[in-house]
Short mmCIF file of C-alpha atoms in Angstrom, two decimals:
data_model
loop_
_atom_site.label_atom_id
_atom_site.label_comp_id
_atom_site.label_asym_id
_atom_site.label_seq_id
_atom_site.Cartn_x
_atom_site.Cartn_y
_atom_site.Cartn_z
CA MET A 1 1.39 -40.38 -13.74
CA LEU A 2 0.38 -39.63 -10.14
CA ALA A 3 -1.77 -42.18 -8.34
CA ALA A 4 -4.71 -40.81 -6.38
CA VAL A 5 -5.12 -42.33 -2.94
CA VAL A 6 -8.42 -41.91 -1.06
CA LEU A 7 -7.87 -42.08 2.69
CA LEU A 8 -10.79 -42.23 5.10
CA PRO A 9 -10.21 -41.51 8.83
CA SER A 10 -10.34 -45.22 9.72
CA ALA A 11 -7.46 -45.83 7.34
CA ILE A 12 -5.32 -42.90 8.41
CA ALA A 13 -3.84 -44.44 11.55
CA ALA A 14 -2.83 -47.59 9.73
CA ALA A 15 -1.04 -45.54 7.08
CA ALA A 16 0.89 -43.31 9.48
CA THR A 17 4.28 -45.06 9.46
CA THR A 18 6.97 -43.11 7.64
CA GLU A 19 9.35 -45.01 5.39
CA ALA A 20 12.79 -45.16 6.90
CA ALA A 21 14.43 -43.00 4.23
CA ASP A 22 11.82 -40.24 4.36
CA VAL A 23 12.77 -36.79 5.62
CA LEU A 24 10.81 -33.65 6.44
CA LEU A 25 10.78 -31.67 3.18
CA SER A 26 8.49 -28.74 3.93
CA GLN A 27 9.84 -26.89 6.94
CA GLY A 28 10.95 -23.34 6.15
CA LYS A 29 10.08 -23.64 2.45
CA PRO A 30 8.28 -20.89 0.46
CA VAL A 31 4.49 -20.91 0.78
CA ALA A 32 1.71 -19.35 -1.29
CA THR A 33 -1.93 -19.21 -0.20
CA SER A 34 -5.31 -18.35 -1.66
CA SER A 35 -5.99 -15.98 1.26
CA ILE A 36 -5.10 -15.14 4.84
CA GLU A 37 -7.32 -14.08 7.71
CA GLY A 38 -4.80 -11.37 8.67
CA SER A 39 -1.11 -10.48 8.69
CA SER A 40 -0.51 -12.65 11.77
CA TYR A 41 -1.71 -15.82 9.98
CA THR A 42 0.48 -16.03 6.87
CA GLY A 43 1.21 -19.28 5.05
CA ALA A 44 4.80 -19.30 6.29
CA LYS A 45 3.49 -19.94 9.81
CA ALA A 46 2.34 -23.40 8.67
CA VAL A 47 5.89 -24.55 7.90
CA ASP A 48 7.91 -22.76 10.59
CA GLY A 49 8.14 -25.76 12.92
CA ASN A 50 6.27 -23.88 15.65
CA THR A 51 2.98 -25.35 16.86
CA THR A 52 1.94 -22.06 18.48
CA THR A 53 1.79 -20.18 15.15
CA ARG A 54 -0.62 -20.98 12.36
CA TRP A 55 -1.97 -20.21 8.90
CA ALA A 56 -5.60 -19.16 8.71
CA SER A 57 -7.54 -18.49 5.52
CA ALA A 58 -10.19 -15.81 5.06
CA GLU A 59 -13.37 -16.71 6.88
CA GLY A 60 -16.54 -18.06 5.32
CA SER A 61 -15.34 -19.01 1.84
CA ASP A 62 -14.70 -22.28 -0.04
CA PRO A 63 -12.44 -23.43 -1.61
CA GLN A 64 -9.13 -22.24 -0.09
CA TRP A 65 -5.60 -23.55 -0.58
CA LEU A 66 -2.02 -23.49 0.68
CA ARG A 67 0.88 -24.45 -1.58
CA ILE A 68 4.41 -25.39 -0.50
CA ASP A 69 7.38 -25.14 -2.85
CA LEU A 70 9.74 -27.94 -1.83
CA GLY A 71 12.52 -26.34 -3.86
CA GLN A 72 13.09 -29.43 -5.99
CA ALA A 73 11.24 -32.49 -7.22
CA ALA A 74 10.55 -35.16 -4.62
CA THR A 75 8.54 -38.32 -4.03
CA VAL A 76 5.96 -37.59 -1.32
CA HIS A 77 5.01 -40.45 1.00
CA ARG A 78 3.36 -38.71 3.93
CA VAL A 79 1.58 -35.45 4.84
CA VAL A 80 0.66 -34.44 8.40
CA LEU A 81 -1.88 -31.69 9.15
CA ASN A 82 -2.03 -30.37 12.72
CA TRP A 83 -5.39 -28.60 12.75
CA GLU A 84 -6.46 -25.58 14.75
CA ALA A 85 -10.19 -25.35 15.54
CA ALA A 86 -11.08 -24.25 12.00
CA TYR A 87 -10.67 -27.60 10.26
CA ALA A 88 -11.71 -29.06 6.91
CA LYS A 89 -14.43 -31.63 6.60
CA LYS A 90 -13.45 -32.30 2.98
CA TYR A 91 -10.08 -31.57 1.39
CA ARG A 92 -7.45 -32.84 -1.04
CA ILE A 93 -3.67 -33.09 -1.05
CA GLU A 94 -2.21 -32.48 -4.50
CA VAL A 95 1.24 -32.40 -6.10
CA SER A 96 2.61 -30.62 -9.16
CA ASP A 97 5.81 -30.31 -11.15
CA ASP A 98 5.24 -26.69 -12.22
CA GLY A 99 3.01 -25.19 -9.52
CA THR A 100 0.11 -24.85 -11.98
CA GLN A 101 -1.13 -28.28 -13.03
CA PHE A 102 -1.88 -30.37 -9.92
CA SER A 103 -2.90 -34.02 -9.42
CA PRO A 104 -4.49 -35.40 -6.23
CA ILE A 105 -2.68 -37.95 -4.06
CA ALA A 106 -5.13 -37.97 -1.14
CA SER A 107 -8.79 -37.05 -0.63
CA ILE A 108 -10.48 -36.75 2.77
CA ASP A 109 -14.27 -36.63 2.89
CA THR A 110 -15.00 -37.01 6.64
CA GLY A 111 -12.41 -34.87 8.41
CA ASP A 112 -12.94 -34.37 12.15
CA GLY A 113 -10.34 -31.74 13.06
CA LYS A 114 -7.91 -34.09 14.78
CA ILE A 115 -4.30 -34.42 13.62
CA ASP A 116 -4.45 -36.00 10.16
CA ASP A 117 -1.44 -38.22 9.46
CA LEU A 118 -1.76 -39.27 5.83
CA GLY A 119 0.73 -42.02 5.08
CA GLY A 120 1.17 -44.53 2.29
CA LEU A 121 1.17 -41.81 -0.39
CA ASN A 122 3.09 -42.00 -3.63
CA GLY A 123 3.13 -38.68 -5.46
CA HIS A 124 5.96 -36.95 -7.26
CA GLY A 125 6.48 -33.23 -7.83
CA ARG A 126 8.06 -30.04 -6.56
CA TYR A 127 4.88 -28.43 -5.20
CA VAL A 128 2.48 -29.85 -2.62
CA ARG A 129 -0.92 -28.21 -2.12
CA PHE A 130 -3.67 -28.49 0.45
CA VAL A 131 -7.09 -27.64 -1.05
CA GLY A 132 -9.91 -27.12 1.42
CA LEU A 133 -13.27 -27.99 -0.18
CA THR A 134 -15.77 -27.95 2.69
CA ARG A 135 -15.19 -26.20 6.00
CA GLY A 136 -15.97 -28.00 9.22
CA THR A 137 -16.85 -24.70 10.96
CA SER A 138 -18.23 -21.29 10.01
CA TYR A 139 -14.69 -19.89 10.01
CA GLY A 140 -12.03 -20.55 7.39
CA TYR A 141 -9.28 -23.19 7.32
CA SER A 142 -6.45 -23.12 9.83
CA PHE A 143 -3.65 -25.44 10.89
CA TRP A 144 -0.63 -25.05 13.13
CA GLU A 145 1.65 -27.04 10.84
CA MET A 146 1.60 -28.83 7.50
CA GLN A 147 4.46 -31.31 7.23
CA VAL A 148 5.45 -33.09 4.03
CA PHE A 149 7.70 -36.14 4.23
CA GLY A 150 9.41 -37.99 1.41
CA VAL A 151 12.57 -38.37 -0.62
CA THR A 152 14.00 -35.69 -2.91
CA ASP A 153 15.33 -36.51 -6.32
CA ALA A 154 18.69 -35.46 -4.91
CA SER A 155 18.25 -37.98 -2.08
CA GLY A 156 21.42 -38.89 -0.30
CA ASP A 157 22.89 -35.42 -0.84
CA THR A 158 23.88 -34.22 2.61
CA GLN A 159 26.82 -32.07 1.54
CA PRO A 160 26.15 -28.32 1.88
CA PRO A 161 27.52 -25.75 -0.55
CA THR A 162 30.78 -24.02 0.16
CA THR A 163 30.59 -20.91 2.32
CA PRO A 164 30.15 -17.71 0.29
CA SER A 165 33.18 -15.46 0.46
CA GLY A 166 34.15 -11.96 -0.54
CA LEU A 167 31.03 -10.18 0.74
CA THR A 168 31.43 -6.51 -0.22
CA ALA A 169 29.28 -3.41 0.12
CA GLY A 170 28.96 -1.28 -2.99
CA ALA A 171 26.83 1.84 -3.40
CA THR A 172 25.43 2.92 -0.02
CA THR A 173 22.78 5.60 0.42
CA ALA A 174 20.83 6.83 3.43
CA THR A 175 18.34 4.00 3.01
CA SER A 176 20.02 1.26 0.95
CA VAL A 177 23.13 -0.93 0.77
CA ALA A 178 24.21 -2.80 -2.38
CA LEU A 179 25.89 -6.15 -1.63
CA THR A 180 27.94 -8.53 -3.81
CA TRP A 181 29.78 -11.76 -2.98
CA GLY A 182 31.62 -14.66 -4.59
CA ALA A 183 29.73 -17.68 -5.89
CA SER A 184 29.53 -20.87 -3.84
CA THR A 185 30.01 -24.34 -5.30
CA ASP A 186 28.12 -27.56 -4.57
CA ASN A 187 28.35 -31.23 -5.53
CA VAL A 188 24.80 -31.07 -6.99
CA GLY A 189 23.90 -27.43 -7.49
CA VAL A 190 23.56 -24.11 -5.64
CA ALA A 191 19.90 -23.07 -5.46
CA GLY A 192 20.35 -19.57 -4.03
CA TYR A 193 21.62 -17.41 -1.19
CA ASP A 194 20.12 -16.16 2.08
CA ILE A 195 20.98 -12.57 3.03
CA LEU A 196 21.18 -11.97 6.78
CA ARG A 197 20.91 -8.51 8.30
CA ASN A 198 21.89 -8.37 11.98
CA GLY A 199 21.56 -12.15 12.14
CA THR A 200 18.08 -12.42 10.59
CA VAL A 201 17.33 -13.58 7.04
CA VAL A 202 15.78 -10.62 5.21
CA ALA A 203 15.83 -11.89 1.61
CA THR A 204 16.89 -14.65 -0.77
CA SER A 205 18.68 -14.13 -4.06
CA ALA A 206 19.28 -16.41 -7.01
CA THR A 207 22.35 -14.34 -7.97
CA THR A 208 25.46 -13.14 -6.14
CA SER A 209 24.12 -9.64 -5.52
CA TYR A 210 21.35 -7.96 -3.55
CA THR A 211 20.38 -4.40 -2.61
CA ASP A 212 18.90 -4.01 0.86
CA THR A 213 16.43 -1.12 1.01
CA GLY A 214 14.19 0.69 3.48
CA LEU A 215 17.05 1.29 5.92
CA THR A 216 17.54 4.09 8.48
CA PRO A 217 20.07 6.86 7.75
CA GLU A 218 23.34 6.96 9.70
CA THR A 219 22.79 3.46 11.07
CA SER A 220 25.20 0.51 11.16
CA TYR A 221 24.02 -2.87 9.85
CA THR A 222 25.87 -6.22 9.93
CA TYR A 223 25.43 -8.44 6.86
CA ALA A 224 26.29 -12.06 6.10
CA VAL A 225 25.38 -14.48 3.32
CA ARG A 226 24.88 -18.25 3.28
CA ALA A 227 24.20 -20.63 0.36
CA ARG A 228 21.52 -23.29 -0.15
CA ASP A 229 21.65 -26.27 -2.51
CA THR A 230 18.86 -28.07 -4.34
CA ALA A 231 18.63 -30.69 -1.57
CA GLY A 232 18.02 -28.05 1.07
CA ASN A 233 21.49 -28.19 2.63
CA VAL A 234 22.65 -24.83 3.98
CA SER A 235 26.23 -23.60 4.20
CA PRO A 236 27.64 -21.73 7.19
CA SER A 237 27.32 -17.97 6.95
CA GLY A 238 30.28 -16.22 5.40
CA THR A 239 32.43 -13.62 7.11
CA PRO A 240 30.12 -10.75 8.10
CA ILE A 241 30.67 -7.10 7.24
CA THR A 242 29.32 -3.99 8.92
CA VAL A 243 28.04 -1.11 6.82
CA LYS A 244 26.85 2.33 7.93
CA THR A 245 24.23 4.08 5.84
CA ALA A 246 24.78 7.65 4.75
CA ALA A 247 23.26 10.70 6.36
CA GLY A 248 20.06 12.05 4.86
CA SER A 249 16.32 11.72 4.83
CA ALA A 250 14.79 8.42 5.86
CA GLY A 251 12.90 8.44 2.58
CA PHE A 252 9.83 6.38 1.81
CA VAL A 253 8.68 3.27 -0.06
CA LEU A 254 6.07 3.17 -2.84
CA ALA A 255 4.37 0.17 -4.46
CA ALA A 256 3.47 0.23 -8.16
CA ALA A 257 1.93 -1.99 -10.86
CA GLY A 258 -0.40 -1.80 -13.82
CA ASP A 259 -2.85 -4.20 -15.50
CA ILE A 260 -4.27 -5.57 -12.30
CA ALA A 261 -7.68 -7.12 -11.68
CA GLU A 262 -8.97 -9.85 -13.93
CA ARG A 263 -12.56 -10.88 -13.19
CA CYS A 264 -11.61 -13.55 -10.66
CA THR A 265 -11.30 -13.95 -6.91
CA ALA A 266 -9.02 -15.68 -4.41
CA SER A 267 -11.22 -18.79 -4.64
CA SER A 268 -9.43 -19.53 -7.93
CA SER A 269 -5.81 -20.63 -7.60
CA SER A 270 -5.00 -19.02 -10.95
CA CYS A 271 -6.28 -15.58 -9.85
CA VAL A 272 -3.27 -13.33 -9.39
CA HIS A 273 -4.46 -9.92 -8.20
CA PRO A 274 -5.16 -11.24 -4.66
CA LYS A 275 -1.52 -12.39 -4.56
CA THR A 276 -0.06 -9.10 -5.76
CA ALA A 277 -2.26 -7.26 -3.24
CA LYS A 278 -0.57 -9.30 -0.50
CA LEU A 279 2.81 -8.09 -1.77
CA VAL A 280 1.64 -4.49 -1.47
CA GLU A 281 0.37 -5.18 2.03
CA ALA A 282 3.75 -6.62 3.03
CA MET A 283 5.55 -3.51 1.71
CA ASN A 284 3.34 -1.16 3.78
CA PRO A 285 4.05 1.64 1.27
CA ALA A 286 3.51 5.34 1.81
CA ALA A 287 1.48 5.41 -1.44
CA VAL A 288 0.38 2.98 -4.16
CA ILE A 289 0.73 3.88 -7.85
CA THR A 290 -1.32 2.11 -10.53
CA MET A 291 -0.30 2.43 -14.17
CA GLY A 292 -3.72 1.89 -15.77
CA ASP A 293 -5.99 -1.01 -16.71
CA ASN A 294 -6.89 -1.30 -13.06
CA GLN A 295 -9.95 -3.48 -13.87
CA TYR A 296 -10.72 -5.91 -16.72
CA ASP A 297 -12.35 -6.35 -19.14
CA ASP A 298 -14.63 -3.34 -19.60
CA ALA A 299 -14.05 -1.65 -16.23
CA HIS A 300 -17.71 -1.32 -15.25
CA LEU A 301 -18.39 -0.08 -11.73
CA SER A 302 -19.84 -3.52 -10.89
CA ASP A 303 -16.55 -5.13 -11.92
CA PHE A 304 -14.51 -2.71 -9.81
CA LYS A 305 -16.68 -3.55 -6.81
CA SER A 306 -16.59 -7.33 -7.39
CA TYR A 307 -12.88 -7.72 -8.12
CA PHE A 308 -10.46 -4.77 -7.75
CA ASP A 309 -12.13 -3.58 -4.56
CA THR A 310 -11.73 -6.98 -2.86
CA THR A 311 -7.93 -6.91 -3.18
CA TRP A 312 -6.22 -3.69 -4.22
CA GLY A 313 -9.22 -1.71 -3.00
CA ARG A 314 -7.94 -2.09 0.55
CA PHE A 315 -5.26 0.50 -0.34
CA LYS A 316 -7.75 3.06 -1.64
CA SER A 317 -6.69 5.69 0.87
CA LYS A 318 -3.13 5.45 -0.50
CA LEU A 319 -3.90 4.99 -4.20
CA LYS A 320 -2.63 7.36 -6.88
CA PRO A 321 -4.29 5.82 -9.99
CA ILE A 322 -4.35 6.63 -13.68
CA PRO A 323 -6.62 5.04 -16.33
CA GLY A 324 -5.60 2.66 -19.09
CA ASN A 325 -7.35 1.75 -22.30
CA HIS A 326 -9.64 -0.76 -20.54
CA GLU A 327 -11.11 2.08 -18.48
CA THR A 328 -12.41 3.51 -21.78
CA TYR A 329 -14.34 0.34 -22.63
CA ASP A 330 -17.19 1.05 -20.22
CA ASP A 331 -20.55 1.94 -21.82
CA THR A 332 -19.65 5.55 -21.06
CA PRO A 333 -15.83 5.73 -21.23
CA PHE A 334 -14.18 6.17 -17.80
CA LYS A 335 -17.52 6.10 -15.94
CA GLY A 336 -16.79 2.99 -13.88
CA TYR A 337 -13.27 4.28 -13.18
CA GLU A 338 -14.46 7.69 -12.03
CA ASP A 339 -17.43 6.37 -10.06
CA TYR A 340 -15.29 3.82 -8.22
CA PHE A 341 -12.28 6.00 -7.42
CA GLY A 342 -14.32 9.15 -6.80
CA ALA A 343 -12.21 12.19 -5.93
CA ILE A 344 -8.88 10.40 -6.38
CA ALA A 345 -9.70 9.72 -10.07
CA LYS A 346 -9.61 13.48 -10.79
CA PRO A 347 -8.00 15.16 -7.77
CA GLN A 348 -7.32 18.34 -9.76
CA GLY A 349 -10.42 18.18 -11.95
CA LYS A 350 -8.84 16.11 -14.74
CA ARG A 351 -7.74 12.50 -15.16
CA TYR A 352 -4.17 13.80 -15.09
CA TYR A 353 -2.66 15.47 -12.04
CA SER A 354 0.51 15.84 -9.95
CA TRP A 355 1.35 15.20 -6.31
CA GLU A 356 4.38 15.40 -4.06
CA MET A 357 6.09 13.45 -1.30
CA GLY A 358 9.39 14.34 0.29
CA ASN A 359 11.67 15.90 -2.32
CA TRP A 360 9.78 14.12 -5.13
CA HIS A 361 7.32 15.53 -7.66
CA PHE A 362 5.04 12.87 -9.23
CA ILE A 363 3.12 13.39 -12.48
CA ALA A 364 0.14 11.13 -13.29
CA LEU A 365 -0.95 11.25 -16.95
CA ASP A 366 -3.86 9.91 -18.99
CA SER A 367 -2.10 8.50 -22.05
CA ASN A 368 -5.41 7.58 -23.71
CA ASP A 369 -5.23 11.12 -25.13
CA PHE A 370 -2.10 10.01 -26.99
CA ALA A 371 -2.92 6.39 -27.85
CA THR A 372 -4.52 7.34 -31.16
CA HIS A 373 -4.18 10.38 -33.37
CA ASP A 374 -7.97 10.75 -33.27
CA PHE A 375 -7.71 12.44 -29.87
CA GLY A 376 -6.50 15.96 -29.26
CA PRO A 377 -3.70 15.97 -26.66
CA ALA A 378 -3.05 19.75 -26.71
CA GLU A 379 -4.76 20.56 -23.40
CA GLN A 380 -2.95 17.87 -21.41
CA LEU A 381 0.39 18.66 -23.07
CA GLU A 382 0.09 22.34 -22.18
CA TRP A 383 -0.79 21.41 -18.59
CA LEU A 384 2.22 19.05 -18.46
CA LYS A 385 4.62 21.71 -19.71
CA GLN A 386 3.37 24.17 -17.12
CA ASP A 387 3.48 21.58 -14.34
CA LEU A 388 7.10 20.75 -15.14
CA ALA A 389 8.00 24.44 -15.30
CA ASN A 390 6.44 25.09 -11.88
CA ASN A 391 8.13 22.15 -10.15
CA THR A 392 10.50 23.01 -7.29
CA LYS A 393 11.38 19.47 -6.14
CA GLY A 394 14.77 17.93 -6.80
CA CYS A 395 13.49 14.55 -8.06
CA VAL A 396 10.73 13.89 -10.62
CA ALA A 397 8.81 10.73 -11.59
CA ALA A 398 6.00 10.39 -14.13
CA TYR A 399 3.64 7.52 -14.92
CA TRP A 400 1.13 6.72 -17.64
CA HIS A 401 -0.27 3.60 -19.27
CA HIS A 402 1.18 3.30 -22.82
CA PRO A 403 5.00 2.94 -22.76
CA ARG A 404 7.21 4.80 -25.21
CA TRP A 405 9.65 1.86 -25.30
CA SER A 406 8.70 -1.79 -24.86
CA SER A 407 9.89 -5.28 -25.82
CA GLY A 408 6.46 -6.68 -24.99
CA ASP A 409 3.54 -7.66 -27.18
CA HIS A 410 2.44 -4.09 -27.97
CA GLY A 411 5.99 -2.85 -28.59
CA ASP A 412 7.12 0.78 -28.82
CA ASN A 413 4.35 3.36 -28.78
CA ASP A 414 5.01 6.20 -31.19
CA ASP A 415 2.03 8.13 -29.86
CA SER A 416 3.91 8.67 -26.58
CA ILE A 417 6.82 10.43 -28.32
CA GLU A 418 5.81 13.91 -27.19
CA LEU A 419 5.41 12.73 -23.60
CA TRP A 420 8.77 10.98 -23.58
CA ASN A 421 10.60 13.89 -25.19
CA LEU A 422 9.25 16.26 -22.52
CA MET A 423 10.51 13.86 -19.84
CA VAL A 424 13.99 13.86 -21.39
CA ALA A 425 14.09 17.62 -21.89
CA ASN A 426 13.07 18.27 -18.29
CA LYS A 427 15.47 15.73 -16.78
CA VAL A 428 12.75 13.54 -15.29
CA ASP A 429 14.33 10.71 -13.32
CA LEU A 430 11.83 7.83 -13.51
CA VAL A 431 8.97 6.86 -15.85
CA LEU A 432 6.53 4.02 -15.03
CA ASN A 433 4.17 2.40 -17.56
CA GLY A 434 1.87 -0.60 -17.98
CA HIS A 435 -0.08 -1.85 -21.04
CA ASP A 436 2.33 -4.68 -21.90
CA HIS A 437 1.73 -7.50 -19.43
CA ASN A 438 5.34 -8.11 -18.53
CA TYR A 439 8.24 -6.52 -16.67
CA GLU A 440 10.96 -4.53 -18.41
CA ARG A 441 13.52 -2.19 -16.87
CA PHE A 442 15.58 0.01 -19.15
CA VAL A 443 18.84 1.82 -18.51
CA PRO A 444 18.48 5.63 -18.70
CA GLN A 445 17.69 6.66 -22.30
CA ASN A 446 17.55 9.82 -24.39
CA ALA A 447 14.86 10.96 -26.82
CA ASP A 448 16.08 8.48 -29.45
CA GLY A 449 16.00 5.50 -27.12
CA GLN A 450 19.77 5.37 -26.79
CA ALA A 451 21.58 4.79 -23.51
CA ASP A 452 22.20 8.16 -21.86
CA ALA A 453 22.87 8.71 -18.15
CA ASN A 454 21.03 12.04 -18.37
CA GLY A 455 17.74 10.41 -19.46
CA PRO A 456 14.92 8.84 -17.45
CA VAL A 457 14.82 5.23 -16.29
CA GLU A 458 11.71 3.65 -17.84
CA ILE A 459 10.07 0.60 -16.24
CA VAL A 460 7.16 -1.31 -17.77
CA GLY A 461 5.31 -2.94 -14.88
CA GLY A 462 2.13 -4.44 -16.33
CA THR A 463 2.52 -7.28 -13.85
CA GLY A 464 -0.30 -6.69 -11.37
CA GLY A 465 -2.45 -9.69 -12.27
CA ALA A 466 -3.70 -9.60 -15.87
CA ASN A 467 -2.77 -12.56 -18.07
CA LEU A 468 0.84 -12.30 -19.20
CA TYR A 469 1.88 -11.51 -22.78
CA ASN A 470 4.63 -13.05 -24.88
CA LEU A 471 7.93 -11.19 -25.19
CA SER A 472 9.69 -9.83 -28.26
CA PRO A 473 13.49 -9.52 -28.56
CA ALA A 474 14.84 -7.11 -25.97
CA HIS A 475 15.97 -3.60 -26.84
CA SER A 476 19.67 -2.83 -26.66
CA THR A 477 18.89 -0.62 -23.66
CA THR A 478 16.91 -3.31 -21.78
CA ALA A 479 18.46 -4.04 -18.39
CA LYS A 480 15.94 -6.76 -17.42
CA LEU A 481 13.01 -8.39 -19.27
CA LEU A 482 10.72 -10.93 -17.56
CA LYS A 483 7.40 -12.60 -18.30
CA THR A 484 6.18 -12.71 -14.73
CA PHE A 485 3.77 -11.29 -12.15
CA GLY A 486 4.88 -9.01 -9.36
CA VAL A 487 4.85 -5.55 -7.78
CA LEU A 488 7.42 -2.79 -8.02
CA LYS A 489 8.95 -1.67 -4.74
CA LEU A 490 10.29 1.87 -5.13
CA SER A 491 12.68 3.09 -2.42
CA MET A 492 12.94 6.89 -2.60
CA THR A 493 15.19 9.34 -0.75
CA ASP A 494 15.52 13.09 -1.16
CA THR A 495 18.31 12.60 -3.69
CA SER A 496 18.02 9.07 -5.10
CA PHE A 497 15.86 6.06 -5.93
CA GLN A 498 16.23 2.31 -6.23
CA THR A 499 13.69 -0.19 -7.60
CA GLN A 500 12.97 -3.87 -7.08
CA LEU A 501 10.47 -6.27 -8.62
CA ILE A 502 8.98 -8.56 -5.97
CA GLY A 503 7.48 -11.80 -7.31
CA VAL A 504 4.28 -13.39 -6.00
CA ASP A 505 6.40 -15.79 -3.93
CA GLY A 506 7.97 -12.79 -2.15
CA LYS A 507 11.36 -13.19 -3.83
CA VAL A 508 13.28 -10.30 -5.38
CA LEU A 509 13.27 -10.90 -9.16
CA ASP A 510 15.15 -7.76 -10.18
CA SER A 511 17.01 -4.92 -8.47
CA SER A 512 18.11 -1.71 -10.11
CA PRO A 513 21.20 0.26 -9.21
CA THR A 514 20.69 3.21 -6.89
CA TYR A 515 20.24 6.25 -9.15
CA THR A 516 21.00 9.82 -8.11
CA CYS A 517 18.36 12.33 -9.18
CA HIS A 518 19.25 14.62 -12.07
#
């Protein structure tokens, strides 16, 4: 059990002494937030050790929070908040083992905006969260640094992992480099690896591989890898290698997800679509694809305005949406969807359409026509056949809501057979779906769902924010199956594509090989 300690300002100074064995646990650790005022005020700025950079929440809204992942369980004895002008009059410090269920270890009711040094605490968990309850100004919440001191469960471990060796570049395209290396060892346990490009950490990986994307053609990059253990010790960087990307188009990046906006806002820590919207913002994609069920539960226009518009709505000028089954639940089916999205809901007069970027042809379909045999899909099928026949681009991707193949709660959708078979017959390269609230990437498959290099890669990405579903046993052709939230990052060139799933903590949860277009 975690003991709650109420600290008033008069008691703070007396509690400020750090126990001799305590160390700074929070600096440089992953951070999640309920909101940010702008891209210059991210949560990471609160743990970067720099008192000239800061986190700032969105203005004018209570409550707001910032959560630090310490990387392992620890006993927390002290928290220091170095406030900017936008301070909290009332707030709590909480800890958690799983990042979901939190217990308070300190409550402040009369904050004055000075440096708050909260000592004498005794909480245990992996996650530490600041929760602002009442703002002291008309702005949001903002501090230069949040420092957490204590003792990790692996206390006394000062031995770093061994240095990773054998860094090798695999498949290299104009915009991506695939890296692999040998595993490090540690006296307690290796937690992951930092990937450095030209001396700067660009990603972390839990495995001994990573594909760096979004690169410039015909450009040399120097890579190195270092290991971290569960106590936060970091190995030296391994022997670097230099890799030159291939010639070709610079390509572009797309963001994609389905099943997005539950009826909640960033004021709730369990609300996910604000977090996935931040991932999209960080990608700065050329376009944003949604694979249906953009708004829950009944997709009324009022719901779109209250929820989807506050997060993913900021990308409206880049959105390439399609409807899911929830868009049909409005009093008049699709009315809220069409009223909210306007011209981009039916850019070619129908809820299905195609568009192009670079050497790619994209096909957006309304699979509600095929979700039940009560509907007549002939018109859309004839349009699709003609659209495929008219295509002159070298790479083709298609997306619709109901997946042909899925190991999620809904499972395989037989009503999408005709769509899938047309994709196979026309050598479509990539198919994106939603509907099942999970992530699943398949190897290329043929019409029978068997592994076939000539078939499309299907990815189910119903991970945009709607409550997750349970998983069924994976298909034999499943390359990766996860019950998680996140956004697909699609890196496209004129001749190839590579995909990654980015989790809400910013980490890469899955990377595909680089595929050459058929």
